[in-house]
């Protein structure tokens, strides 16, 4: 007879435990052998890849993703480049948006930057093997575009161009300037403070709204380093106004340094009131200074164009060494000046009727996908401290205001503006080639 013993009763602590899903998360060493992450480490470096892996593992531990999806999540989190700067679609209606880096470079300029990323002949004569003038081809390109200039020099931004001129020509001397041109150039920096930091003294003439050539003449004397003419490129004074021209100032017998600010090298019919470098040099300016990343449509830099002896004096001043630009800037500048139309020039000269037709077409495609979208007329501006008061007729996609944040934080980020309770995506500064990218971004933000 088979004997059965008394069954043992299970104790409270003996209940079967469910396996911990966190134990199924692959280890870092295993994940880093994934071919996609191996390629990521080659392209971005191991540190960024390990960070992406650690973040994906933490998401799995928190129950946000399955353990089997950790590798995919790490791959998806890898940045496009090893830098944190992200490309943004500028749909603000501000062509030169300072917070977005002002002028977007042309395809030609971007190609030139990539080519210049390695070793280049930036300061070498390959024919002789000896040293050459730094950035000679970029300087030659500027002189080809502005034949009124006898010489050119490039520094790292527009403010630096004025600092170099003030230091080399007026340290310990006076700079004669109209009170109406004592501007603030942005981010709290003011022109008077900038100039006085060089050791020059400012001799103010005239009033905020009216300054005559006679007032400049009365102020010029043995202590005058130069007369400074500043185009008020980020504000506009209207009404009872008067100012002296560059030609009138050039007749005073002292050098005239003229800051056009916006970087327009030659007249543009779209901006008839905006001064240009060629025009002010013809009028007698010894040196014209300008920014490269505004209406010129190039990289951030400061341009100095003018008389041979004066520009050479600036270029040989010790401060010029501290303000010089690198090979990438020189490459982008030359390609901008010599290459095809820049995105800034294209955006500035867009046909408003074509923009309205484009907005209507895009809005119709979004509505077909269930997105609340409409095509509306819009007004764009130049921005970036250029052409104040100029309104550029444009067209925009009008979307629910609640989509603005999702668009900004999407991939790619899309920056629009809020107006009358709607999120407007102005198309003037958005290249036509980016339409499909823009549509995908809007659909993703709307959950479609």
PDB file of C-alpha atoms in Angstrom, residues 55-56 58-67 69:
ATOM      1  CA  UNK A  55      19.020  57.247 -20.621  1.00  0.00           C
ATOM      2  CA  UNK A  56      17.280  54.446 -22.516  1.00  0.00           C
ATOM      3  CA  UNK A  58      16.667  54.375 -17.164  1.00  0.00           C
ATOM      4  CA  UNK A  59      13.466  54.711 -19.200  1.00  0.00           C
ATOM      5  CA  UNK A  60      13.122  50.919 -19.177  1.00  0.00           C
ATOM      6  CA  UNK A  61      13.664  50.772 -15.409  1.00  0.00           C
ATOM      7  CA  UNK A  62      10.950  53.400 -14.987  1.00  0.00           C
ATOM      8  CA  UNK A  63       8.550  51.324 -17.094  1.00  0.00           C
ATOM      9  CA  UNK A  64       8.340  53.886 -19.900  1.00  0.00           C
ATOM     10  CA  UNK A  65       9.611  51.416 -22.524  1.00  0.00           C
ATOM     11  CA  UNK A  66      10.024  47.650 -22.720  1.00  0.00           C
ATOM     12  CA  UNK A  67      13.403  46.107 -21.997  1.00  0.00           C
ATOM     13  CA  UNK A  69      13.245  48.322 -26.890  1.00  0.00           C
TER      14      UNK A  69
END
